[in-house]
Coordinates of C-alpha atoms and ligand atoms in Angstrom, one line a residue:
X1 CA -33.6 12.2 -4.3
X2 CA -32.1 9.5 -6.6
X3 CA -28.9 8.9 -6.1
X4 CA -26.2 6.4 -7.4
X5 CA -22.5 6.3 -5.9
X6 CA -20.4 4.5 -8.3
X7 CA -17.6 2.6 -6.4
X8 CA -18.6 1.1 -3.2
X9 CA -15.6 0.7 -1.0
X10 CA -14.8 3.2 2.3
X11 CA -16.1 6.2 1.1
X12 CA -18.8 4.9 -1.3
X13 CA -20.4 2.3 0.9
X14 CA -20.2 5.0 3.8
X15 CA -21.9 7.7 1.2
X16 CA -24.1 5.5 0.2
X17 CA -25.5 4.4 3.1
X18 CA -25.4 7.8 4.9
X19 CA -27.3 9.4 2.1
X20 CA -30.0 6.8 1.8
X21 CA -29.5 6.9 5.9
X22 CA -30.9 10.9 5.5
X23 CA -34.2 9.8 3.2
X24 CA -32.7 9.3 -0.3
X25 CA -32.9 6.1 -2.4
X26 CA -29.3 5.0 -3.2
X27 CA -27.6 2.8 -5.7
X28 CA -24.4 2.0 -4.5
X29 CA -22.5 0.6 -7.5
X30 CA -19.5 -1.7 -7.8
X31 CA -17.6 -3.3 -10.3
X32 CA -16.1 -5.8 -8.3
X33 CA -18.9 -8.3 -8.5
X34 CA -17.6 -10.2 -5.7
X35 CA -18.4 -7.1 -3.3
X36 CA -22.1 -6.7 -4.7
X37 CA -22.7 -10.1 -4.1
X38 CA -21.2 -10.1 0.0
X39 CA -23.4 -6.8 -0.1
X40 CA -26.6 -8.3 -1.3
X41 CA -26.3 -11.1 1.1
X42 CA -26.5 -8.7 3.8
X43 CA -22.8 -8.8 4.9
X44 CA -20.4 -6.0 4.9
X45 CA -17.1 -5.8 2.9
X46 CA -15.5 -3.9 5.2
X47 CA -15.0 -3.4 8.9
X48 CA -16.5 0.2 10.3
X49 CA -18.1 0.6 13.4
X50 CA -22.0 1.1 12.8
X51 CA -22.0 0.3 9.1
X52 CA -23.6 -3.3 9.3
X53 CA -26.8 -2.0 11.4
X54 CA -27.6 0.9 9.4
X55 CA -27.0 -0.6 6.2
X56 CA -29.7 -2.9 7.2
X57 CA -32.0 -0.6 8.2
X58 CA -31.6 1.3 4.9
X59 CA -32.5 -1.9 2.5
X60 CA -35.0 -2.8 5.0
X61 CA -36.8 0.4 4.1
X62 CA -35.8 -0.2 0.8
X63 CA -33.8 3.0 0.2
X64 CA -30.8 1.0 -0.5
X65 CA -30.0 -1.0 -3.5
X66 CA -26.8 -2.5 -5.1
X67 CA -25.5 -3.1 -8.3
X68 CA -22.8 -3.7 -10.5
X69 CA -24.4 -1.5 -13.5
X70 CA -23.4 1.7 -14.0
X71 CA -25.6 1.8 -16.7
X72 CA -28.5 0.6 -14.6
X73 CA -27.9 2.8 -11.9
X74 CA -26.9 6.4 -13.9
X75 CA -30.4 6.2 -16.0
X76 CA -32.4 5.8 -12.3
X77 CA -30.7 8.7 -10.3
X78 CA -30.7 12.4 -10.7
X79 CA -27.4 13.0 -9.0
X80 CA -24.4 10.4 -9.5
X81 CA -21.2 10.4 -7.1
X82 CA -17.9 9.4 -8.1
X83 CA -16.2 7.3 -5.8
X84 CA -13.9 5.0 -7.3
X85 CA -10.3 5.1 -6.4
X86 CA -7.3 7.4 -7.2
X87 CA -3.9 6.0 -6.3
X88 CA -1.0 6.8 -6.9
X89 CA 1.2 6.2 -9.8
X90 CA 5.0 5.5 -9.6
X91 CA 5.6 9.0 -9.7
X92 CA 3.2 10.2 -7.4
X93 CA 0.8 11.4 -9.2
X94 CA -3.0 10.4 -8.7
X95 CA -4.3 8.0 -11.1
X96 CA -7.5 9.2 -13.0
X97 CA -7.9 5.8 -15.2
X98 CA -10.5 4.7 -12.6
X99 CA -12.5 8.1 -12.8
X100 CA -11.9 8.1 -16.5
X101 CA -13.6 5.0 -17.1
X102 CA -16.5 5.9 -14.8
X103 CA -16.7 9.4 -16.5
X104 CA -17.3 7.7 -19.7
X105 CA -19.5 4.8 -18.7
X106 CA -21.8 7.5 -17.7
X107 CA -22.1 9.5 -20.4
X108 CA -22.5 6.4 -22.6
X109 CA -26.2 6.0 -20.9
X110 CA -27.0 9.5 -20.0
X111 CA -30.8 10.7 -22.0
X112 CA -31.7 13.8 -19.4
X113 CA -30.1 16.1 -16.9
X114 CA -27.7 14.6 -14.4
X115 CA -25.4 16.4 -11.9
X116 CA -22.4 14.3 -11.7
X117 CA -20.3 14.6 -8.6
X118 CA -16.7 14.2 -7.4
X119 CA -16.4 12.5 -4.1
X120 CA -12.8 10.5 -4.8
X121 CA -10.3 12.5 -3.9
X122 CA -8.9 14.2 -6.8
X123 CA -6.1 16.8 -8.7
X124 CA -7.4 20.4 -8.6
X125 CA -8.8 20.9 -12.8
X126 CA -10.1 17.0 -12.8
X127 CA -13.9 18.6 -12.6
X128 CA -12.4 20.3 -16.5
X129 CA -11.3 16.9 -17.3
X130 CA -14.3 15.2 -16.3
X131 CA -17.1 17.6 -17.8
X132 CA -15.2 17.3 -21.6
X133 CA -14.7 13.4 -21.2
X134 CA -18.8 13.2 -20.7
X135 CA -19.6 15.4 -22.8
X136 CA -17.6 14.0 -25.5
X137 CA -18.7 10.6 -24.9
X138 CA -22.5 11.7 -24.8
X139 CA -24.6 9.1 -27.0
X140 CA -24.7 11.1 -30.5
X141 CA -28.1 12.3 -30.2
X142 CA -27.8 13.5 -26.5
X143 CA -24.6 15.5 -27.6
X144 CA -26.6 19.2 -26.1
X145 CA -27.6 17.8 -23.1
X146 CA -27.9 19.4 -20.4
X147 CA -25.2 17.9 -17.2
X148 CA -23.4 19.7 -14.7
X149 CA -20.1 18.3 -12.9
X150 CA -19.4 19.3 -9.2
X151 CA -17.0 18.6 -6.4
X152 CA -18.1 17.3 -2.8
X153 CA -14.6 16.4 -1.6
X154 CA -14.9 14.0 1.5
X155 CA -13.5 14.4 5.0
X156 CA -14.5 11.6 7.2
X157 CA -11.9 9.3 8.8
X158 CA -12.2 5.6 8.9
X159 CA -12.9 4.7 12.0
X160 CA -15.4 7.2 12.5
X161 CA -16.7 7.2 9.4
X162 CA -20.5 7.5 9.9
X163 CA -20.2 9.8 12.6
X164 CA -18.2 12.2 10.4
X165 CA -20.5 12.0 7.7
X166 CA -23.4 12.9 9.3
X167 CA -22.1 15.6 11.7
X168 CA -19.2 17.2 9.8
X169 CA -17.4 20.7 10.4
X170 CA -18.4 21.6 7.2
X171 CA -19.4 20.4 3.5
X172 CA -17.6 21.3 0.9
X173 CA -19.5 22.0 -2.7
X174 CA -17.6 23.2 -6.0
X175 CA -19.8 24.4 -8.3
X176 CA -20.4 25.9 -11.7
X177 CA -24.0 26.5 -11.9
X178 CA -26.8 27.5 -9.3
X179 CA -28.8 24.1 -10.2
X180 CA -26.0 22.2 -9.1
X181 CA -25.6 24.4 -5.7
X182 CA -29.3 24.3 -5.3
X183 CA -29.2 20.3 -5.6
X184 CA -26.2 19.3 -3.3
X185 CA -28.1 21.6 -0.9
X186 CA -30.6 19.6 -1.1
X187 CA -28.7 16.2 -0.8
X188 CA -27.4 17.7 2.2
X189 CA -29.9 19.8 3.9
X190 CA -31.3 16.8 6.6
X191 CA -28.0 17.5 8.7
X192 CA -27.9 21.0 8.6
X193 CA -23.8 21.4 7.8
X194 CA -22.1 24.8 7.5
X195 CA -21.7 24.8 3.7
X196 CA -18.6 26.2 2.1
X197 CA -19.5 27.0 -2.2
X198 CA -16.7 27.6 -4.3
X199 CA -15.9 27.0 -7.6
X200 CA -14.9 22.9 -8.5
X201 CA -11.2 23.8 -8.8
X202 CA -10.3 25.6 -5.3
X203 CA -13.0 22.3 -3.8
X204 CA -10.7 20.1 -5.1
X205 CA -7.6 21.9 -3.5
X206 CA -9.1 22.3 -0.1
X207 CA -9.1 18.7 -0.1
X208 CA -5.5 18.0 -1.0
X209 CA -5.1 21.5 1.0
X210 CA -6.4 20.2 4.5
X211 CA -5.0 16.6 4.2
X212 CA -1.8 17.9 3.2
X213 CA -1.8 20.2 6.4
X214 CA -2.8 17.3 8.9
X215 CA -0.2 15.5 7.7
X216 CA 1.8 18.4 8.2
X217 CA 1.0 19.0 11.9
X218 CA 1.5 14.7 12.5
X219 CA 5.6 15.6 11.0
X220 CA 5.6 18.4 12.9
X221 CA 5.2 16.8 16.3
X222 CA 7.2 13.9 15.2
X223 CA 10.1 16.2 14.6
X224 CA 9.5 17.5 17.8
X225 CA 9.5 13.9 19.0
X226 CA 12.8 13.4 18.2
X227 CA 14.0 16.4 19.6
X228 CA 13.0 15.5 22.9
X229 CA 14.6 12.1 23.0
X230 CA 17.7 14.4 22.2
X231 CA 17.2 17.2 25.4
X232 CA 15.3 14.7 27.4
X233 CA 11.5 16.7 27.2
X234 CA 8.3 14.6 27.1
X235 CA 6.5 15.2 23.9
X236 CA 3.3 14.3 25.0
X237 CA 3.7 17.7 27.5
X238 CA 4.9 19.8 24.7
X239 CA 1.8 18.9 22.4
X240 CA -0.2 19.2 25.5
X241 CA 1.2 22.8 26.3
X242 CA 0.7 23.7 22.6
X243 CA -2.5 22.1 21.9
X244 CA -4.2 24.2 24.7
X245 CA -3.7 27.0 22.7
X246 CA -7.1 27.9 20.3
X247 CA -4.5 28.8 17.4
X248 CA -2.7 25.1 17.3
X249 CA -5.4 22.7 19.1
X250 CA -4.6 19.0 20.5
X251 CA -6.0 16.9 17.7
X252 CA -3.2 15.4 15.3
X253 CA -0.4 16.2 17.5
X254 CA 0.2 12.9 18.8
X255 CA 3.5 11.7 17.8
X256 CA 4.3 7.9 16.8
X257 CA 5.3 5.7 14.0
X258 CA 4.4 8.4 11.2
X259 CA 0.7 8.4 9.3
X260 CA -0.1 6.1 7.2
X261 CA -3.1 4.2 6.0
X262 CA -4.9 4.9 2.0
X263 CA -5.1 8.7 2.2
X264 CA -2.3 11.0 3.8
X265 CA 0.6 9.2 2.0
X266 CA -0.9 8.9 -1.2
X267 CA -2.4 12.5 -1.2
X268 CA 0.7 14.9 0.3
X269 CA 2.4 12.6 -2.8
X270 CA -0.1 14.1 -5.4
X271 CA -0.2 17.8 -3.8
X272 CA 3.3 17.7 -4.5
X273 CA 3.0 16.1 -7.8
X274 CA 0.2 19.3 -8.8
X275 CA 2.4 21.4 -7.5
X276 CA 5.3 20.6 -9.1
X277 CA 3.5 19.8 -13.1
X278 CA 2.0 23.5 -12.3
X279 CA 5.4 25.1 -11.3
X280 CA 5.9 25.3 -8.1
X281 CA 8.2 23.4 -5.8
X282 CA 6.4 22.2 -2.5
X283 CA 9.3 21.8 -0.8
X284 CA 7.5 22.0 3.0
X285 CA 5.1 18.4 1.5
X286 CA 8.7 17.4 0.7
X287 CA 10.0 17.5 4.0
X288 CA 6.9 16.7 5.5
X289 CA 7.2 13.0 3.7
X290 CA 10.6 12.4 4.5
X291 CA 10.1 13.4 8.5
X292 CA 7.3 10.7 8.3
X293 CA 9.2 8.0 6.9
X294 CA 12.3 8.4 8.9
X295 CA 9.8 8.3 11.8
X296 CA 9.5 5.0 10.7
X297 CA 13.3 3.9 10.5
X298 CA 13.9 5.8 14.0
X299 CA 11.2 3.3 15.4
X300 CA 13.4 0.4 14.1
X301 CA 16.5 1.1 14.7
X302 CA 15.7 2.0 18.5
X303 CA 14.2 -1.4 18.8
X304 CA 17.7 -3.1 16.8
X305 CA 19.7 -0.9 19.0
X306 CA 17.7 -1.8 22.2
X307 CA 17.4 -5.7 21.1
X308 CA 21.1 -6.0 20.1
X309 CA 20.7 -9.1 17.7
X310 CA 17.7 -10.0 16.1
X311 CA 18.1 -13.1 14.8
X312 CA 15.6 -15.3 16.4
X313 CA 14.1 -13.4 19.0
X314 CA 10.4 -13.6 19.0
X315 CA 8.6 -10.1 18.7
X316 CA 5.0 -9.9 19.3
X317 CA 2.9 -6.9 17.9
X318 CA -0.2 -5.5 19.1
X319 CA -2.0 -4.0 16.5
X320 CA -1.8 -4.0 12.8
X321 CA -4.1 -1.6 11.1
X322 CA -2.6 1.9 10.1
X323 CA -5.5 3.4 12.8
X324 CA -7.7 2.0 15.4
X325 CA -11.6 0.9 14.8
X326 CA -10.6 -0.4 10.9
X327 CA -9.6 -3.5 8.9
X328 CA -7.8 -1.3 6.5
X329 CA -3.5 -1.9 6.1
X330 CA -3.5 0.6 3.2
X331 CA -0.1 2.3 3.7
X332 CA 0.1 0.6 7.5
X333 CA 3.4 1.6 9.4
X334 CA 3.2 -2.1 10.6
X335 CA 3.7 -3.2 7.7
X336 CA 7.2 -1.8 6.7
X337 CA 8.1 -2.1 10.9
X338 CA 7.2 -6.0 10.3
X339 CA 9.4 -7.0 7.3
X340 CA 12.6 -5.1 8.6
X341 CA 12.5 -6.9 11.6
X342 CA 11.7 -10.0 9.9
X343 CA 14.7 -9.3 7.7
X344 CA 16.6 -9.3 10.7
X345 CA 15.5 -12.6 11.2
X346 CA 13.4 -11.8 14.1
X347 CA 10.1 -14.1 14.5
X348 CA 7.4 -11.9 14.6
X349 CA 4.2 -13.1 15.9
X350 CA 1.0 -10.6 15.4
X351 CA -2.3 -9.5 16.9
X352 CA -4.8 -7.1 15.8
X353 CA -8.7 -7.0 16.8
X354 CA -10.0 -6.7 13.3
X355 CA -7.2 -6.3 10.4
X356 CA -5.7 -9.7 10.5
X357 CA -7.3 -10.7 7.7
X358 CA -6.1 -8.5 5.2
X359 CA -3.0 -8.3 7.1
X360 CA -2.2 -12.1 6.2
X361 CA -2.1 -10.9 2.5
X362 CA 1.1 -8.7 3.4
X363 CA 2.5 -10.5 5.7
X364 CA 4.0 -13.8 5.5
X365 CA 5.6 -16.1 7.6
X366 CA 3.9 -14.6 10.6
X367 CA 2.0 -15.7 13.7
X368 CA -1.4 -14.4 14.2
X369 CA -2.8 -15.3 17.7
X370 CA -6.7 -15.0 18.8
X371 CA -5.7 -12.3 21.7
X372 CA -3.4 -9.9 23.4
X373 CA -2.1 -12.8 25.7
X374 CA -1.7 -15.4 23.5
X375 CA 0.7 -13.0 21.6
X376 CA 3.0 -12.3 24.7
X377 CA 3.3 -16.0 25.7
X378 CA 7.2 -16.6 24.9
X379 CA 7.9 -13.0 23.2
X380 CA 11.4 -11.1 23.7
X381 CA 9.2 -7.7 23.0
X382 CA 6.3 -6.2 22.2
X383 CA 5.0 -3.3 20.3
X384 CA 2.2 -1.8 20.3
X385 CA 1.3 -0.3 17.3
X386 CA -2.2 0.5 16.8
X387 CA -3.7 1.9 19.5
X388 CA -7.3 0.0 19.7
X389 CA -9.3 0.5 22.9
X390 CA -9.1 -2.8 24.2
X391 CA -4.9 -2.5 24.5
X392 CA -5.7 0.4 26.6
X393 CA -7.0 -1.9 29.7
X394 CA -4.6 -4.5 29.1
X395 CA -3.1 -6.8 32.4
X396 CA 0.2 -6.3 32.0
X397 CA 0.4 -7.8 35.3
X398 CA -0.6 -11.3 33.7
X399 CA 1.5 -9.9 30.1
X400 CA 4.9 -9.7 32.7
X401 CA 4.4 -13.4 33.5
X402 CA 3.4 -14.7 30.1
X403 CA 6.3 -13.0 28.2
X404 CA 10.3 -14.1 28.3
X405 CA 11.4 -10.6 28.6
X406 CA 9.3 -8.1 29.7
X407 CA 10.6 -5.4 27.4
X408 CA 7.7 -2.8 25.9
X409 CA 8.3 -0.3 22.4
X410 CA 5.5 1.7 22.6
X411 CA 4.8 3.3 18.6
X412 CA 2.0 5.7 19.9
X413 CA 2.6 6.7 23.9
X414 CA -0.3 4.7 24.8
X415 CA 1.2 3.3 28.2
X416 CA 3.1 6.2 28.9
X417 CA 1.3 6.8 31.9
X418 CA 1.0 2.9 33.2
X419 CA 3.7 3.1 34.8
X420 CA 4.8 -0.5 33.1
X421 CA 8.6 0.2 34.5
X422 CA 7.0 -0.5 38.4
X423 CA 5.8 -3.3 37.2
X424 CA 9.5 -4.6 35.8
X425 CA 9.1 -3.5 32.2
X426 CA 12.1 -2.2 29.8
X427 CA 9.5 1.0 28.4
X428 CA 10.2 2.8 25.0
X429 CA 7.9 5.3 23.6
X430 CA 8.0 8.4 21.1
X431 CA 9.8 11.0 22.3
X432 CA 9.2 10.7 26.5
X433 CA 11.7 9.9 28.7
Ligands
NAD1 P1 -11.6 1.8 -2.1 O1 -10.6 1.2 -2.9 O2 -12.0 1.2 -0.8 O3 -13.0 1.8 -3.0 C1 -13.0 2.1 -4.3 C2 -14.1 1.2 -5.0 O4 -14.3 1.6 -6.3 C3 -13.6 -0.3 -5.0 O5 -14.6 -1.1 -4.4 C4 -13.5 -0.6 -6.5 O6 -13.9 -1.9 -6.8 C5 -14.5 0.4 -7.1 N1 -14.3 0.7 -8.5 C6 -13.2 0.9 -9.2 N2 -13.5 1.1 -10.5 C7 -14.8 1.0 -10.7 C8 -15.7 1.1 -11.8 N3 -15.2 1.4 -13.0 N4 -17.0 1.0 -11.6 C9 -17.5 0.7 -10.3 N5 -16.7 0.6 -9.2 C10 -15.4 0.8 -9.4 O7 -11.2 3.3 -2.0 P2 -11.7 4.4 -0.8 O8 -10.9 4.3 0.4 O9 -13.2 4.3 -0.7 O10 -11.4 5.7 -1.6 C11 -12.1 6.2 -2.7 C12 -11.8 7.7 -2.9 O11 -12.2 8.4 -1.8 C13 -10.3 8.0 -3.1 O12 -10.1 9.0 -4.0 C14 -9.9 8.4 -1.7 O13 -8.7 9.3 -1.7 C15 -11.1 9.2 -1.2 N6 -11.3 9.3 0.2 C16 -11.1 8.2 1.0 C17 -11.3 8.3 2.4 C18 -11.0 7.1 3.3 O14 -11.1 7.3 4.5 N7 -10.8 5.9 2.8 C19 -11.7 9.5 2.9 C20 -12.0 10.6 2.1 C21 -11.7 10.5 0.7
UGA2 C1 -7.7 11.1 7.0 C2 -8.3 12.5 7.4 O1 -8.3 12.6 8.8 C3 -9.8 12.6 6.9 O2 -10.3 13.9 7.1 C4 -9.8 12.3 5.4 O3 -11.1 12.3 4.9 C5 -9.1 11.0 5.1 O4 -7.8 11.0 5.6 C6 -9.0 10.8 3.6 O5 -8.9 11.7 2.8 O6 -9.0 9.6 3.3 P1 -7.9 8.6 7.9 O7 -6.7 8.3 7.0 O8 -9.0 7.7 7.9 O9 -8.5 10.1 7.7 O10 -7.4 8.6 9.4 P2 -6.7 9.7 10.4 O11 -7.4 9.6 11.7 O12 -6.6 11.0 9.8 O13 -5.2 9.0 10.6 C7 -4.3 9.0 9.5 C8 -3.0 8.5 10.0 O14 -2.3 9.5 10.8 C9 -3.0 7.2 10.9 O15 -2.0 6.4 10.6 C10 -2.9 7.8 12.3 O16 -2.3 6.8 13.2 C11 -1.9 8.9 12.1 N1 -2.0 10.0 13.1 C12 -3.1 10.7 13.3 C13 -0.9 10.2 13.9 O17 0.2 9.6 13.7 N2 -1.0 11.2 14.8 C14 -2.1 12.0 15.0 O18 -2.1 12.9 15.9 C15 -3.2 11.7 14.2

């Protein structure tokens, strides 16, 4: 099929390159022409394991094109995805004025049938909102065309982006006609996915829904966290002994420094906004935020009470990025950890396998080193904060004598079982003893 994904950034490049990955000729669109012109020079925008090599493949075989016209790419494809950006406003609220514009762009150069689809993450009722902005915005003599609008909310992770995307639990299709069923099961069909049809309105909810609830379960087991600290339990053996049961499960139970990154924050923020415009309080997303951000502040103030003073004692951090296996500092708890410690007047110096770049835009007067133990040379701390593979087989054998104090605060439990104290460190983590 014809497709054109309009907005080419994690999700859109991932899309688009998955899609045209399965047999389909893609146009993945941008308006930042800076980011069409890194893609068409055959370099990626964006760190994500696997994305380079297949995104050659796919223009090699010349099922993947980019461009920076809507206009260009709407009159070529059959099926168009949305996947522009929706942040939040002051209040919370998602902003639409980026799938607004796109909505009308559209329309403007729409002559025959198109199904247009939601990918951003968006408010339950946008698919409404989107269907009257095209068709009010249809050149004048197209004003009866025929169009259909439906929702294929996304639920890969960055990270493991393409692996998601081509083997999910399930896709997710919002629908108001059998055409536009018929034709999203046939985007789909090469990987075979349990499909879940609904109408657009409760698609666009079990997105907000599900990241609302992983969030959820992530403040849950920090709260938990801190209750261990307070009877002295390890929290790593609660969410172990609760995990094994089907009901719960493991996954998202590990307790740290609270979620961040471009999606949880933002979206538990507009669930709550919905919520609230509709008439309902969500107090429980409420809660949920606030558990996550003092998560945040607990980390800090162990590490003031533990450090004493501040005020010139180097601190070296191991890892940046809000997750592992991504460049992205959207919403990064290392960011927020980093200035209050700076504003302490401690010297921070920072290492992180792939985010430093973007990570120098947020984070001044900072050190970035080439490695793990260059950081450590000299440094009064550590933290780890992102737990990327390679921290996992550190030598902290050759870390104790490169460091001036060998003192560890461990934001995700990822050396809880190194024994680090044998080897003469001060350990911190999350809620263990
Ligand atoms: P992003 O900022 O990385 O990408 C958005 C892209 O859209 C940018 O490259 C921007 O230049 C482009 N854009 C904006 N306006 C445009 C226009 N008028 N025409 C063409 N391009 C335009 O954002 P993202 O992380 O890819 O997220 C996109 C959406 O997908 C959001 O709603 C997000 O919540 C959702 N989502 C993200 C993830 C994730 O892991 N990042 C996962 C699932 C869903
Ligand atoms: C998340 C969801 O997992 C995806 O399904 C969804 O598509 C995406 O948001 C989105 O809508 O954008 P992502 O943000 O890429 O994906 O990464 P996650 O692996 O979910 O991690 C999010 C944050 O939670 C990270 O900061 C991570 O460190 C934290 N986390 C995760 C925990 O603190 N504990 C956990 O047990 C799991």
């Amino acid at each position: 099929m014809n497709i054109a994904v309009i907005g080419s950034g994690y999700v859109g490049l991932v899309t688009g390159v998955c899609l045209a990955h399965l047999g389909h000729r893609v146009i993945c669109v941008d308006n930042n022409i800076q980011k069409i012109k890194t893609l068409k020079s055959g370099k990626v925008p964006i760190y994500e394991p696997g994305l380079d090599k297949l995104i050659k493949e796919c223009v090699a075989k010349k099922r993947l094109l980019f461009s920076p016209s809507i206009t260009d790419a709407t009159k070529k494809s059959l099926a168009i995805f949305i996947a522009v950006g929706t942040p939040p406003k002051e209040s919370g609220e998602a902003d639409m004025v980026y799938i607004e514009n796109v909505s009308r762009e559209i329309a403007r150069c729409m002559t025959d049938y198109k199904l247009i689809v939601e990918k951003s993450t968006v408010p339950a009722q946008t698919g409404e909102k989107i269907e009257r902005t095209i068709r009010k915005y249809l050149p004048e003599k197209y004003r009866k065309l025929e169009f259909d609008v439906a929702s294929n909310p996304e639920f890969l992770r960055e990270g493991s982006a393409i692996e998601d995307f081509m083997n999910p639990d399930r896709v997710v299709i919002g629908v108001n006609s059998k055409k536009a069923e018929e034709l999203l099961r046939e985007i789909y069909k090469p990987i075979k996915p349990k499909m879940v049809v609904t109408d657009i309105n409760s698609a666009e909810l079990i997105k907000h829904a599900s990241n609302s609830f992983l969030a959820t379960k992530i403040s849950f087991i920090n709260a938990v966290a801190r209750v261990c600290t307070l009877v002295d339990a390890d929290v790593l053996k609660v969410a172990e002994g609760m995990g094994l049961d089907k009901r719960i499960g493991r996954r998202f139970l590990d307790a740290g420094i609270g979620y961040g990154g471009s999606c949880f924050p933002k979206d538990v923020e507009a669930f709550i906004h919905l919520s609230e415009k509709n008439g309902y309080d969500f107090r429980l997303l409420k809660t949920v935020r606030e558990i996550n951000d003092a998560q945040k502040a607990a980390f800090i103030k162990l590490i003031e009470d533990k450090m004493w003073i501040l005020r010139d004692k180097t601190i070296g951090v191991l890892g940046l990025a809000f997750k592992p296996n991504t460049d992205d500092m959207r919403s990064a708890p290392a960011v927020e950890i980093i200035r209050a410690l700076q504003k302490e007047g401690a010297k921070i110096k920072a290492y992180d396998p792939q985010a430093t770049a973007n990570a120098k835009k947020l984070l001044k007067n900072t050190i970035y080193t080439k490695d793990a133990y260059s950081l450590a040379k000299g440094c009064d701390a550590l933290l780890l904060l992102t737990e990327w593979d390679e921290f996992k087989t550190l030598d902290f054998k050759k870390i104790r004598k490169l460091v001036s104090h060998p003192v560890l605060f461990d934001g995700r439990n990822l050396y809880h079982e190194h024994n680090l104290r044998d080897l003469g460190f001060e350990y911190y983590g999350v809620g263990v003893a």
